[in-house]
Amino acid sequence: MNNFEFYNPVKMIFGKDQLFKLADEIPNNAKILMTYGGGSIKKNGIYNQVKKALQKFEVLEFGGIEANPHFETLVKAVDLAKHEKINFILAVGGGSVIDGTKFIAAAISFEGADSWDILSKNIKVTKAIPFGCVLTLPATGSEMNSGGVITKVASQEKMVFGSPVLFPKFSFNDPQVITSLPKRQLQNGVVDAFTHVMEQYLTYNSGALLQDRMAEGVLQTLVEIGAKVIENPSDYKRASNFMWCCTMALNGLLSKGVPTDWATHMIGHELTALYGLDHAQSLAVIGPNLYTVMKVDKHDKLVQYGKRVWNLTGSDALIAEKAIEKTSDFFKSLGVKTKLSEYTKDYNETASFITKRFKARGWLGLGEHQHITLEKVKEIVEMSY
Ligand code: NZQ
Ligand code: ZN
């Protein structure tokens, strides 16, 4: 196992009907900006619950944060927060609202001229306004990590940022929130969490025995409950396990001491930026093809994954191949499409566009060994058409 440091200061408040504790988690002198998305929280009652819990505070609101949050929208929240001298932010939403809030928290304290530099120039974020979360959509793990992904509409770019100062102070995680989710978002949640684990597991063997078993545990649980959660989100036992899987998949624990890949995400982000695919849809399109193109590098882990997660038997070569097929079939069985052409007819130039963009950014080799060269990216994307 590789050397590592592990720091995660997020207080998780998990379970049914815990929002009555919300006020206790926020400093008494807080002037709060409550951030949210397009309005789902007003329909499912979460907005009212939060407002009730925050009665004793001065609360301003900033709604309208889009899925794949837009830089152009978030800078408006930054202006508002600066003008109103906000000193605490409460994100009420899914990954997009939480990521958007992380950006707002960082950009308020940013001293440069253009806060997009935090993403495009990878500027280190050293200060941020404190914030907490009320999670409404299990998928991204953003509620317990310190990263985010923001889209700039003007240039059709979707980029990542992160900093140890961007962990939420707390996260309320009530599995009952999934009952109001559209089916598509439940499907997305399973695929996103599954792929997060794969990015940290399907690399090469580093002798991290417990890390492997924990990763396989999350994968197996998602296989066990994924389709059923989508079918019946009111089943609390499954909903709670699903929610915890999503958090555990990307709260930093699984990546400790092991190599990681993340190329499925990096290529997937381009599909979202170009064609508007949901984040998880992009992963289902790219992931299995990336495993196929990289099957020599990933051989040992593919065999382990096939045996332990899918109970496959036979020769190692056959297991590795079948394991990829099982993954793709799993996504399809959840109702998630795995071909780019199922989302857009306009895909012919996608591979060359993405490789040109990666080249311009200096991303010449992705993945655990940086073996995913631009030629391989092209092959993966073309295979995904
Ligand atoms: O905007 P509203 O009206 O709230 O509707 C949202 C949105 O349309 C709706 N929704 C959320 N909770 C709901 C609900 N509808 C009914 N009932 C509820 N309880 O769901 C839609 C999608 O929400 P969104 O937040 O966009 O989804 P998700 O949580 O999947 O977040 C996706 C974003 O997170 C990023 C993605 O790239 C994407 O931008 N990611 C963030 C990561 C991180 N911070 O660590 C890692 C991930 O890999 C991912 O990249
Ligand atoms: Zn993801």
XYZ file of N, CA and C and ligand atoms in Angstrom, residues 37-41 44 46 65-69 94-97 99 102 136-137 139-142 145 147-149 158 177 180-182 185 192 196 250 265 269 279, ligand 1:
170
model
N -31.313 24.758 -6.165
C -31.372 24.566 -7.619
C -32.611 25.164 -8.243
N -33.222 24.373 -9.130
C -34.317 24.892 -9.932
C -35.682 24.825 -9.293
N -35.767 24.379 -8.065
C -37.070 24.437 -7.399
C -37.602 23.118 -6.860
N -36.888 22.009 -7.079
C -37.406 20.729 -6.564
C -37.635 20.797 -5.045
N -36.816 21.546 -4.341
C -36.971 21.578 -2.868
C -38.258 22.283 -2.436
N -40.972 19.312 -2.877
C -40.942 18.128 -1.994
C -40.914 18.475 -0.500
N -38.692 20.136 1.287
C -37.395 20.324 1.962
C -37.126 21.816 2.229
N -29.536 27.488 -9.278
C -28.261 26.855 -9.685
C -28.618 25.636 -10.550
N -28.065 25.613 -11.748
C -28.414 24.579 -12.717
C -27.724 23.258 -12.410
N -28.245 22.187 -13.031
C -27.487 20.929 -13.069
C -26.226 21.226 -13.880
N -25.088 20.671 -13.472
C -23.787 21.049 -14.039
C -23.642 22.564 -13.894
N -23.458 23.018 -12.675
C -23.624 24.435 -12.346
C -22.767 25.358 -13.201
N -28.450 18.726 -4.716
C -27.589 17.615 -5.121
C -26.170 18.095 -5.373
N -25.432 17.302 -6.130
C -24.031 17.608 -6.382
C -23.836 18.980 -7.016
N -24.757 19.365 -7.883
C -24.574 20.643 -8.582
C -24.658 21.821 -7.624
N -25.644 21.786 -6.730
C -25.793 22.896 -5.777
C -24.616 22.887 -4.797
N -21.549 21.609 -5.283
C -20.329 22.045 -5.999
C -20.361 23.552 -6.250
N -19.466 25.318 -3.174
C -18.017 25.286 -2.915
C -17.321 26.383 -3.731
N -29.885 16.421 -1.201
C -31.197 15.963 -1.698
C -31.064 14.895 -2.777
N -29.836 14.564 -3.154
C -29.655 13.604 -4.251
C -28.353 12.825 -4.038
N -25.386 10.701 -5.020
C -24.714 10.373 -6.289
C -23.241 10.735 -6.231
N -22.970 12.015 -6.044
C -21.618 12.520 -6.304
C -20.627 12.355 -5.155
N -21.125 12.290 -3.926
C -20.223 12.286 -2.772
C -19.786 13.687 -2.383
N -20.250 14.686 -3.103
C -19.820 16.066 -2.842
C -20.113 16.498 -1.402
N -16.903 15.532 0.460
C -15.560 15.731 -0.078
C -15.297 17.213 -0.327
N -14.143 18.616 -3.320
C -13.955 18.945 -4.731
C -15.249 19.403 -5.369
N -15.138 19.920 -6.580
C -16.324 20.338 -7.313
C -16.038 20.425 -8.800
N -17.114 20.521 -9.578
C -16.983 20.606 -11.028
C -17.905 21.721 -11.519
N -15.992 22.231 -18.876
C -16.404 21.728 -17.563
C -15.131 21.315 -16.837
N -35.139 11.619 1.139
C -35.188 12.617 0.051
C -35.281 11.962 -1.321
N -38.642 11.666 -3.892
C -39.166 12.617 -4.893
C -38.271 12.697 -6.138
N -37.218 11.909 -6.188
C -36.303 12.012 -7.343
C -36.907 11.391 -8.596
N -36.754 12.054 -9.734
C -37.128 11.411 -10.997
C -36.265 10.160 -11.193
N -32.640 10.449 -12.228
C -31.639 10.858 -11.240
C -31.236 9.698 -10.339
N -23.061 6.820 -11.132
C -21.986 7.726 -10.709
C -21.204 7.105 -9.547
N -17.338 5.982 -9.536
C -16.357 6.555 -8.592
C -15.506 5.449 -7.977
N -17.048 8.327 -2.652
C -16.178 9.474 -2.972
C -15.994 10.440 -1.802
N -13.938 10.039 -15.936
C -14.549 11.318 -15.573
C -14.077 12.457 -16.466
N -16.648 14.412 -18.745
C -16.972 15.841 -18.571
C -17.077 16.560 -19.920
N -24.098 13.911 -16.028
C -22.762 13.428 -15.661
C -22.681 11.896 -15.711
O -32.423 21.892 -9.543
P -33.514 21.161 -8.847
O -34.873 21.691 -9.146
O -33.272 21.008 -7.376
O -33.571 19.684 -9.485
C -32.481 18.792 -9.426
C -31.774 18.666 -10.772
O -32.627 18.963 -11.839
C -33.023 17.415 -9.206
N -33.164 17.052 -7.789
C -32.211 17.077 -6.824
N -32.710 16.580 -5.668
C -34.005 16.268 -5.907
C -34.303 16.573 -7.255
N -35.522 16.368 -7.796
C -36.464 15.850 -6.998
N -36.246 15.497 -5.705
C -35.034 15.696 -5.129
N -34.819 15.300 -3.856
O -32.073 16.550 -9.788
C -31.460 17.191 -10.895
C -29.989 16.892 -10.912
O -29.342 17.455 -9.797
P -27.744 17.552 -9.744
O -27.388 18.188 -8.462
O -27.241 18.148 -11.000
O -27.304 16.028 -9.772
P -26.042 15.314 -9.163
O -26.129 15.221 -7.693
O -25.902 14.070 -9.936
O -24.820 16.308 -9.471
C -24.188 16.326 -10.728
C -23.048 17.321 -10.706
O -22.046 16.933 -9.756
C -20.774 16.841 -10.402
C -21.157 16.501 -11.817
O -20.119 16.726 -12.724
C -22.359 17.386 -12.043
O -21.953 18.687 -12.346
N -19.901 15.905 -9.693
C -19.373 16.309 -8.528
C -18.452 15.552 -7.840
C -17.860 15.987 -6.582
N -18.107 17.202 -6.126
O -17.115 15.248 -5.944
C -17.989 14.255 -8.343
C -18.802 13.711 -9.439
O -17.993 12.843 -10.176
C -19.419 14.707 -10.352
O -18.480 15.104 -11.337
